[in-house]
Amino acid sequence: MTNVHVSMHPLVRTKLAVLRDQQTKPKIFRELVGEITQFLMYEATADLPISPITVQTPMAEYEGQTLAVRIGLIPILRAGLGMVDPILDMIPMAQIWHLGLYRDHQTLQPVSYYNKLPASPSVDVCLVLDPMLATGGSAVAAVSVLKRWGVPRIKFVGLIAAPEGVALMQKEHPDVPVHLAAVDERLNDIGYIIPGLGDAGDRQFGTR
Ligand code: PRP
Ligand code: URA
């Protein structure tokens, strides 16, 4: 799988097991979504360009680095929301632009209901955030919107994917790196990831 990065970090692996556990309540579930997201972000941002900056320490001048690109976080409503604050803790200057998509329960096709993007791109790198990549329809649609918007670089950061979703992303957007904590076995006949974790939105927001 080119351009697909699955974290093998031991802390990601162990946190993921607790996240999947059906006994895990929304508060801990939300915390784990955040913690795993931060580990994935560490890897997803490793190639961001930096430029020189001079700062004055209390003792002397120091030649340091600053990020050379403007970062946009694109959470897919609603489950992607839980990934935003943990990333803002790491990249406080990131812009947040919301896209609302839900899967039609019958067709499993993404339905767009909200788009807060301004007329022209105000960022250089977009990170599309959604914990679940199932059929891949929502992620592919979100990336297509961002490409039409004209943003130069796009990455997808998710927690759990089905092989079907990864394959669709690679077919439709092979240039977009995909960062994940796991690629699971398969989708079931109603489009849920097996073993997965159930519905990521419901489990974060207590709406099951
Ligand atoms: C879930 C998930 C993704 C989508 C993945 O959202 O958060 O957005 O399904 O499925 P796909 O890869 O087959 O498109 P859902 O439609 O349940 O909406 P929600 O976040 O509002 O719960
Ligand atoms: N959305 C979810 O939240 N979970 C799945 O398994 C598939 C889509």
PDB file of C-alpha atoms and ligand atoms in Angstrom:
ATOM      1  CA  MET A   1       0.000   0.000   0.000  1.00  0.00           C
ATOM      2  CA  THR A   2       1.850   3.053  -1.215  1.00  0.00           C
ATOM      3  CA  ASN A   3       1.134   6.306   0.574  1.00  0.00           C
ATOM      4  CA  VAL A   4      -0.702   4.507   3.411  1.00  0.00           C
ATOM      5  CA  HIS A   5       0.946   4.764   6.820  1.00  0.00           C
ATOM      6  CA  VAL A   6      -0.258   2.560   9.672  1.00  0.00           C
ATOM      7  CA  SER A   7       1.279   3.394  13.044  1.00  0.00           C
ATOM      8  CA  MET A   8       3.012   0.478  14.753  1.00  0.00           C
ATOM      9  CA  HIS A   9       3.772   2.521  17.876  1.00  0.00           C
ATOM     10  CA  PRO A  10       3.141   0.341  20.954  1.00  0.00           C
ATOM     11  CA  LEU A  11       1.140   3.081  22.687  1.00  0.00           C
ATOM     12  CA  VAL A  12      -1.095   3.480  19.636  1.00  0.00           C
ATOM     13  CA  ARG A  13      -1.657  -0.283  19.542  1.00  0.00           C
ATOM     14  CA  THR A  14      -2.557  -0.485  23.239  1.00  0.00           C
ATOM     15  CA  LYS A  15      -4.770   2.613  23.253  1.00  0.00           C
ATOM     16  CA  LEU A  16      -6.577   1.317  20.182  1.00  0.00           C
ATOM     17  CA  ALA A  17      -7.581  -1.871  22.012  1.00  0.00           C
ATOM     18  CA  VAL A  18      -9.216   0.181  24.797  1.00  0.00           C
ATOM     19  CA  LEU A  19     -10.872   2.463  22.222  1.00  0.00           C
ATOM     20  CA  ARG A  20     -12.459  -0.519  20.480  1.00  0.00           C
ATOM     21  CA  ASP A  21     -13.746  -2.092  23.726  1.00  0.00           C
ATOM     22  CA  GLN A  22     -17.532  -1.717  23.866  1.00  0.00           C
ATOM     23  CA  GLN A  23     -17.247  -1.131  27.655  1.00  0.00           C
ATOM     24  CA  THR A  24     -15.296   2.109  27.080  1.00  0.00           C
ATOM     25  CA  LYS A  25     -17.535   5.049  27.974  1.00  0.00           C
ATOM     26  CA  PRO A  26     -17.718   8.311  25.940  1.00  0.00           C
ATOM     27  CA  LYS A  27     -15.412  10.325  28.235  1.00  0.00           C
ATOM     28  CA  ILE A  28     -12.535   7.846  27.976  1.00  0.00           C
ATOM     29  CA  PHE A  29     -13.398   7.205  24.323  1.00  0.00           C
ATOM     30  CA  ARG A  30     -13.007  10.922  23.524  1.00  0.00           C
ATOM     31  CA  GLU A  31      -9.710  11.093  25.429  1.00  0.00           C
ATOM     32  CA  LEU A  32      -8.373   8.090  23.515  1.00  0.00           C
ATOM     33  CA  VAL A  33      -9.455   9.541  20.159  1.00  0.00           C
ATOM     34  CA  GLY A  34      -7.406  12.613  21.084  1.00  0.00           C
ATOM     35  CA  GLU A  35      -4.357  10.737  22.320  1.00  0.00           C
ATOM     36  CA  ILE A  36      -4.176   8.411  19.302  1.00  0.00           C
ATOM     37  CA  THR A  37      -4.717  11.384  16.982  1.00  0.00           C
ATOM     38  CA  GLN A  38      -1.693  13.123  18.508  1.00  0.00           C
ATOM     39  CA  PHE A  39       0.519  10.089  17.912  1.00  0.00           C
ATOM     40  CA  LEU A  40      -0.655   9.888  14.283  1.00  0.00           C
ATOM     41  CA  MET A  41      -0.108  13.620  13.827  1.00  0.00           C
ATOM     42  CA  TYR A  42       3.482  13.293  15.038  1.00  0.00           C
ATOM     43  CA  GLU A  43       4.055  10.972  12.079  1.00  0.00           C
ATOM     44  CA  ALA A  44       1.810  12.824   9.591  1.00  0.00           C
ATOM     45  CA  THR A  45       3.586  16.154  10.140  1.00  0.00           C
ATOM     46  CA  ALA A  46       7.153  14.798  10.019  1.00  0.00           C
ATOM     47  CA  ASP A  47       7.761  16.164   6.502  1.00  0.00           C
ATOM     48  CA  LEU A  48       6.309  19.668   6.966  1.00  0.00           C
ATOM     49  CA  PRO A  49       8.705  22.355   5.731  1.00  0.00           C
ATOM     50  CA  ILE A  50      10.337  24.704   8.211  1.00  0.00           C
ATOM     51  CA  SER A  51      12.173  27.977   7.731  1.00  0.00           C
ATOM     52  CA  PRO A  52      14.787  29.766   9.842  1.00  0.00           C
ATOM     53  CA  ILE A  53      13.794  32.124  12.624  1.00  0.00           C
ATOM     54  CA  THR A  54      15.956  34.043  15.068  1.00  0.00           C
ATOM     55  CA  VAL A  55      14.861  34.330  18.684  1.00  0.00           C
ATOM     56  CA  GLN A  56      16.492  35.966  21.633  1.00  0.00           C
ATOM     57  CA  THR A  57      16.929  33.707  24.666  1.00  0.00           C
ATOM     58  CA  PRO A  58      17.673  35.414  28.004  1.00  0.00           C
ATOM     59  CA  MET A  59      21.326  34.588  27.249  1.00  0.00           C
ATOM     60  CA  ALA A  60      21.937  34.988  23.494  1.00  0.00           C
ATOM     61  CA  GLU A  61      20.479  34.942  20.005  1.00  0.00           C
ATOM     62  CA  TYR A  62      19.290  31.545  18.791  1.00  0.00           C
ATOM     63  CA  GLU A  63      18.830  30.443  15.168  1.00  0.00           C
ATOM     64  CA  GLY A  64      15.732  28.251  15.313  1.00  0.00           C
ATOM     65  CA  GLN A  65      12.980  27.070  12.992  1.00  0.00           C
ATOM     66  CA  THR A  66       9.360  27.943  12.367  1.00  0.00           C
ATOM     67  CA  LEU A  67       6.731  26.169  10.271  1.00  0.00           C
ATOM     68  CA  ALA A  68       6.913  27.440   6.687  1.00  0.00           C
ATOM     69  CA  VAL A  69       3.349  26.478   5.753  1.00  0.00           C
ATOM     70  CA  ARG A  70      -0.142  27.413   6.868  1.00  0.00           C
ATOM     71  CA  ILE A  71      -2.003  24.360   8.196  1.00  0.00           C
ATOM     72  CA  GLY A  72      -5.722  23.780   7.727  1.00  0.00           C
ATOM     73  CA  LEU A  73      -7.625  21.181   9.746  1.00  0.00           C
ATOM     74  CA  ILE A  74     -10.683  19.861   7.945  1.00  0.00           C
ATOM     75  CA  PRO A  75     -12.793  17.815  10.368  1.00  0.00           C
ATOM     76  CA  ILE A  76     -15.572  15.848   8.682  1.00  0.00           C
ATOM     77  CA  LEU A  77     -18.670  16.374  10.822  1.00  0.00           C
ATOM     78  CA  ARG A  78     -19.413  15.046  13.049  1.00  0.00           C
ATOM     79  CA  ALA A  79     -16.976  12.332  14.157  1.00  0.00           C
ATOM     80  CA  GLY A  80     -13.918  14.285  12.966  1.00  0.00           C
ATOM     81  CA  LEU A  81     -14.613  16.997  15.556  1.00  0.00           C
ATOM     82  CA  GLY A  82     -13.027  14.955  18.328  1.00  0.00           C
ATOM     83  CA  MET A  83      -9.677  15.092  16.543  1.00  0.00           C
ATOM     84  CA  VAL A  84      -9.517  18.900  16.350  1.00  0.00           C
ATOM     85  CA  ASP A  85      -8.662  20.075  19.884  1.00  0.00           C
ATOM     86  CA  PRO A  86      -5.860  17.530  20.395  1.00  0.00           C
ATOM     87  CA  ILE A  87      -4.254  18.778  17.153  1.00  0.00           C
ATOM     88  CA  LEU A  88      -4.744  22.420  18.133  1.00  0.00           C
ATOM     89  CA  ASP A  89      -2.799  21.638  21.311  1.00  0.00           C
ATOM     90  CA  MET A  90       0.095  20.669  19.001  1.00  0.00           C
ATOM     91  CA  ILE A  91      -0.419  23.270  16.227  1.00  0.00           C
ATOM     92  CA  PRO A  92      -2.220  26.215  17.842  1.00  0.00           C
ATOM     93  CA  MET A  93      -2.016  28.418  14.745  1.00  0.00           C
ATOM     94  CA  ALA A  94      -3.862  25.899  12.530  1.00  0.00           C
ATOM     95  CA  GLN A  95      -7.031  27.088  10.791  1.00  0.00           C
ATOM     96  CA  ILE A  96     -10.171  24.964  11.100  1.00  0.00           C
ATOM     97  CA  TRP A  97     -12.556  24.619   8.191  1.00  0.00           C
ATOM     98  CA  HIS A  98     -15.586  22.374   8.679  1.00  0.00           C
ATOM     99  CA  LEU A  99     -17.099  20.021   6.106  1.00  0.00           C
ATOM    100  CA  GLY A 100     -20.405  18.302   6.930  1.00  0.00           C
ATOM    101  CA  LEU A 101     -20.930  14.883   5.343  1.00  0.00           C
ATOM    102  CA  TYR A 102     -23.058  11.955   6.437  1.00  0.00           C
ATOM    103  CA  ARG A 103     -23.499   8.533   4.914  1.00  0.00           C
ATOM    104  CA  ASP A 104     -26.927   7.752   3.559  1.00  0.00           C
ATOM    105  CA  HIS A 105     -27.913   4.578   5.423  1.00  0.00           C
ATOM    106  CA  GLN A 106     -29.405   2.919   2.328  1.00  0.00           C
ATOM    107  CA  THR A 107     -26.897   3.794  -0.377  1.00  0.00           C
ATOM    108  CA  LEU A 108     -23.806   4.377   1.862  1.00  0.00           C
ATOM    109  CA  GLN A 109     -23.088   7.365  -0.388  1.00  0.00           C
ATOM    110  CA  PRO A 110     -21.832  10.580   1.275  1.00  0.00           C
ATOM    111  CA  VAL A 111     -24.336  13.431   1.502  1.00  0.00           C
ATOM    112  CA  SER A 112     -22.866  16.926   1.835  1.00  0.00           C
ATOM    113  CA  TYR A 113     -24.801  19.240   4.183  1.00  0.00           C
ATOM    114  CA  TYR A 114     -22.245  21.871   5.254  1.00  0.00           C
ATOM    115  CA  ASN A 115     -19.209  23.540   3.699  1.00  0.00           C
ATOM    116  CA  LYS A 116     -17.510  26.435   5.506  1.00  0.00           C
ATOM    117  CA  LEU A 117     -14.584  26.854   3.090  1.00  0.00           C
ATOM    118  CA  PRO A 118     -13.878  30.452   2.018  1.00  0.00           C
ATOM    119  CA  ALA A 119     -13.798  31.334  -1.692  1.00  0.00           C
ATOM    120  CA  SER A 120     -10.062  30.741  -2.150  1.00  0.00           C
ATOM    121  CA  PRO A 121      -7.562  28.644  -0.187  1.00  0.00           C
ATOM    122  CA  SER A 122      -6.117  30.292   2.913  1.00  0.00           C
ATOM    123  CA  VAL A 123      -3.825  27.366   3.802  1.00  0.00           C
ATOM    124  CA  ASP A 124      -0.985  25.450   2.165  1.00  0.00           C
ATOM    125  CA  VAL A 125      -1.538  22.006   3.711  1.00  0.00           C
ATOM    126  CA  CYS A 126      -4.918  20.484   4.606  1.00  0.00           C
ATOM    127  CA  LEU A 127      -5.308  17.646   7.077  1.00  0.00           C
ATOM    128  CA  VAL A 128      -8.649  15.897   6.564  1.00  0.00           C
ATOM    129  CA  LEU A 129      -9.781  14.433   9.893  1.00  0.00           C
ATOM    130  CA  ASP A 130     -12.220  11.545  10.277  1.00  0.00           C
ATOM    131  CA  PRO A 131     -11.785   8.600  12.658  1.00  0.00           C
ATOM    132  CA  MET A 132     -13.421   6.093  10.284  1.00  0.00           C
ATOM    133  CA  LEU A 133     -12.588   5.299   6.645  1.00  0.00           C
ATOM    134  CA  ALA A 134     -15.204   2.679   5.776  1.00  0.00           C
ATOM    135  CA  THR A 135     -16.298   2.567   2.107  1.00  0.00           C
ATOM    136  CA  GLY A 136     -14.069   5.623   1.666  1.00  0.00           C
ATOM    137  CA  GLY A 137     -16.894   7.605   0.078  1.00  0.00           C
ATOM    138  CA  SER A 138     -16.815  10.433   2.645  1.00  0.00           C
ATOM    139  CA  ALA A 139     -13.033  10.840   2.590  1.00  0.00           C
ATOM    140  CA  VAL A 140     -12.871  10.755  -1.219  1.00  0.00           C
ATOM    141  CA  ALA A 141     -15.652  13.370  -1.414  1.00  0.00           C
ATOM    142  CA  ALA A 142     -13.923  15.632   1.146  1.00  0.00           C
ATOM    143  CA  VAL A 143     -10.584  15.455  -0.677  1.00  0.00           C
ATOM    144  CA  SER A 144     -12.303  16.178  -4.006  1.00  0.00           C
ATOM    145  CA  VAL A 145     -13.854  19.324  -2.476  1.00  0.00           C
ATOM    146  CA  LEU A 146     -10.433  20.454  -1.239  1.00  0.00           C
ATOM    147  CA  LYS A 147      -8.785  19.817  -4.608  1.00  0.00           C
ATOM    148  CA  ARG A 148     -11.474  21.893  -6.333  1.00  0.00           C
ATOM    149  CA  TRP A 149     -10.832  24.594  -3.702  1.00  0.00           C
ATOM    150  CA  GLY A 150      -7.219  24.590  -4.923  1.00  0.00           C
ATOM    151  CA  VAL A 151      -5.186  23.703  -1.843  1.00  0.00           C
ATOM    152  CA  PRO A 152      -1.712  22.455  -2.864  1.00  0.00           C
ATOM    153  CA  ARG A 153      -1.168  19.614  -0.332  1.00  0.00           C
ATOM    154  CA  ILE A 154      -3.701  17.318   1.349  1.00  0.00           C
ATOM    155  CA  LYS A 155      -3.291  14.495   3.856  1.00  0.00           C
ATOM    156  CA  PHE A 156      -5.913  12.246   5.465  1.00  0.00           C
ATOM    157  CA  VAL A 157      -5.655  11.341   9.151  1.00  0.00           C
ATOM    158  CA  GLY A 158      -7.993   8.644  10.476  1.00  0.00           C
ATOM    159  CA  LEU A 159      -8.035   6.016  13.182  1.00  0.00           C
ATOM    160  CA  ILE A 160      -9.496   2.834  11.659  1.00  0.00           C
ATOM    161  CA  ALA A 161      -9.988   1.922   7.999  1.00  0.00           C
ATOM    162  CA  ALA A 162     -11.489  -0.938   6.053  1.00  0.00           C
ATOM    163  CA  PRO A 163      -9.420  -2.292   3.142  1.00  0.00           C
ATOM    164  CA  GLU A 164     -12.230  -1.148   0.824  1.00  0.00           C
ATOM    165  CA  GLY A 165     -11.866   2.472   1.977  1.00  0.00           C
ATOM    166  CA  VAL A 166      -8.097   2.452   1.655  1.00  0.00           C
ATOM    167  CA  ALA A 167      -8.386   1.004  -1.866  1.00  0.00           C
ATOM    168  CA  LEU A 168     -10.904   3.663  -2.931  1.00  0.00           C
ATOM    169  CA  MET A 169      -8.710   6.480  -1.596  1.00  0.00           C
ATOM    170  CA  GLN A 170      -5.683   5.071  -3.410  1.00  0.00           C
ATOM    171  CA  LYS A 171      -7.673   4.759  -6.633  1.00  0.00           C
ATOM    172  CA  GLU A 172      -9.289   8.224  -6.534  1.00  0.00           C
ATOM    173  CA  HIS A 173      -6.580  10.231  -4.744  1.00  0.00           C
ATOM    174  CA  PRO A 174      -3.261   8.326  -4.967  1.00  0.00           C
ATOM    175  CA  ASP A 175      -1.357  11.542  -4.239  1.00  0.00           C
ATOM    176  CA  VAL A 176      -2.953  11.950  -0.775  1.00  0.00           C
ATOM    177  CA  PRO A 177      -1.046  10.276   2.080  1.00  0.00           C
ATOM    178  CA  VAL A 178      -3.305   8.338   4.465  1.00  0.00           C
ATOM    179  CA  HIS A 179      -2.273   8.070   8.129  1.00  0.00           C
ATOM    180  CA  LEU A 180      -4.035   5.446  10.254  1.00  0.00           C
ATOM    181  CA  ALA A 181      -3.855   3.505  13.491  1.00  0.00           C
ATOM    182  CA  ALA A 182      -5.243   0.321  11.883  1.00  0.00           C
ATOM    183  CA  VAL A 183      -6.546  -1.271   8.709  1.00  0.00           C
ATOM    184  CA  ASP A 184      -9.150  -3.833   9.739  1.00  0.00           C
ATOM    185  CA  GLU A 185     -10.478  -7.006   8.091  1.00  0.00           C
ATOM    186  CA  ARG A 186     -13.507  -5.911   6.095  1.00  0.00           C
ATOM    187  CA  LEU A 187     -16.830  -4.077   5.908  1.00  0.00           C
ATOM    188  CA  ASN A 188     -20.024  -5.847   6.910  1.00  0.00           C
ATOM    189  CA  ASP A 189     -23.154  -5.795   4.727  1.00  0.00           C
ATOM    190  CA  ILE A 190     -24.320  -2.468   6.206  1.00  0.00           C
ATOM    191  CA  GLY A 191     -20.980  -0.744   5.697  1.00  0.00           C
ATOM    192  CA  TYR A 192     -19.542  -0.995   9.224  1.00  0.00           C
ATOM    193  CA  ILE A 193     -15.910  -1.833   9.790  1.00  0.00           C
ATOM    194  CA  ILE A 194     -15.214  -5.300  11.264  1.00  0.00           C
ATOM    195  CA  PRO A 195     -13.927  -5.548  13.979  1.00  0.00           C
ATOM    196  CA  GLY A 196     -13.893  -1.713  14.039  1.00  0.00           C
ATOM    197  CA  LEU A 197     -15.330   0.092  17.044  1.00  0.00           C
ATOM    198  CA  GLY A 198     -18.959   0.662  16.079  1.00  0.00           C
ATOM    199  CA  ASP A 199     -20.124   4.186  15.290  1.00  0.00           C
ATOM    200  CA  ALA A 200     -17.361   6.679  16.096  1.00  0.00           C
ATOM    201  CA  GLY A 201     -19.753   9.648  16.227  1.00  0.00           C
ATOM    202  CA  ASP A 202     -22.203   7.954  18.568  1.00  0.00           C
ATOM    203  CA  ARG A 203     -19.446   6.683  20.843  1.00  0.00           C
ATOM    204  CA  GLN A 204     -17.830  10.122  21.165  1.00  0.00           C
ATOM    205  CA  PHE A 205     -21.024  12.035  21.715  1.00  0.00           C
ATOM    206  CA  GLY A 206     -23.028   9.462  23.702  1.00  0.00           C
ATOM    207  CA  THR A 207     -25.825   9.216  21.138  1.00  0.00           C
ATOM    208  CA  ARG A 208     -25.932   5.450  20.677  1.00  0.00           C
TER     209      ARG A 208
HETATM  210  C1  PRP B   1     -19.024   8.087   9.615  1.00  0.00           C
HETATM  211  C2  PRP B   1     -17.550   8.426   9.728  1.00  0.00           C
HETATM  212  C3  PRP B   1     -17.210   8.873   8.338  1.00  0.00           C
HETATM  213  C4  PRP B   1     -18.074   7.982   7.493  1.00  0.00           C
HETATM  214  C5  PRP B   1     -17.216   6.867   6.972  1.00  0.00           C
HETATM  215  O1  PRP B   1     -19.778   9.224   9.643  1.00  0.00           O
HETATM  216  O2  PRP B   1     -17.291   9.378  10.709  1.00  0.00           O
HETATM  217  O3  PRP B   1     -17.518  10.236   8.090  1.00  0.00           O
HETATM  218  O4  PRP B   1     -19.094   7.443   8.350  1.00  0.00           O
HETATM  219  O5  PRP B   1     -17.930   6.065   6.097  1.00  0.00           O
HETATM  220  P1  PRP B   1     -17.567   5.961   4.558  1.00  0.00           P
HETATM  221  O6  PRP B   1     -16.089   5.773   4.490  1.00  0.00           O
HETATM  222  O7  PRP B   1     -18.342   4.740   4.140  1.00  0.00           O
HETATM  223  O8  PRP B   1     -18.040   7.201   3.869  1.00  0.00           O
HETATM  224  P2  PRP B   1     -21.385   9.170   9.654  1.00  0.00           P
HETATM  225  O9  PRP B   1     -21.933   9.183   8.281  1.00  0.00           O
HETATM  226  O10 PRP B   1     -21.824   8.028  10.531  1.00  0.00           O
HETATM  227  O11 PRP B   1     -21.756  10.546  10.302  1.00  0.00           O
HETATM  228  P3  PRP B   1     -21.511  11.104  11.776  1.00  0.00           P
HETATM  229  O12 PRP B   1     -20.046  11.432  11.875  1.00  0.00           O
HETATM  230  O13 PRP B   1     -22.368  12.302  11.791  1.00  0.00           O
HETATM  231  O14 PRP B   1     -21.912  10.066  12.772  1.00  0.00           O
HETATM  232  N1  URA B   2     -18.706   4.940  10.413  1.00  0.00           N
HETATM  233  C1  URA B   2     -18.446   4.549  11.682  1.00  0.00           C
HETATM  234  O1  URA B   2     -18.539   5.371  12.606  1.00  0.00           O
HETATM  235  N2  URA B   2     -18.083   3.282  11.907  1.00  0.00           N
HETATM  236  C2  URA B   2     -17.976   2.360  10.924  1.00  0.00           C
HETATM  237  O2  URA B   2     -17.617   1.194  11.203  1.00  0.00           O
HETATM  238  C3  URA B   2     -18.254   2.774   9.611  1.00  0.00           C
HETATM  239  C4  URA B   2     -18.615   4.079   9.379  1.00  0.00           C
END
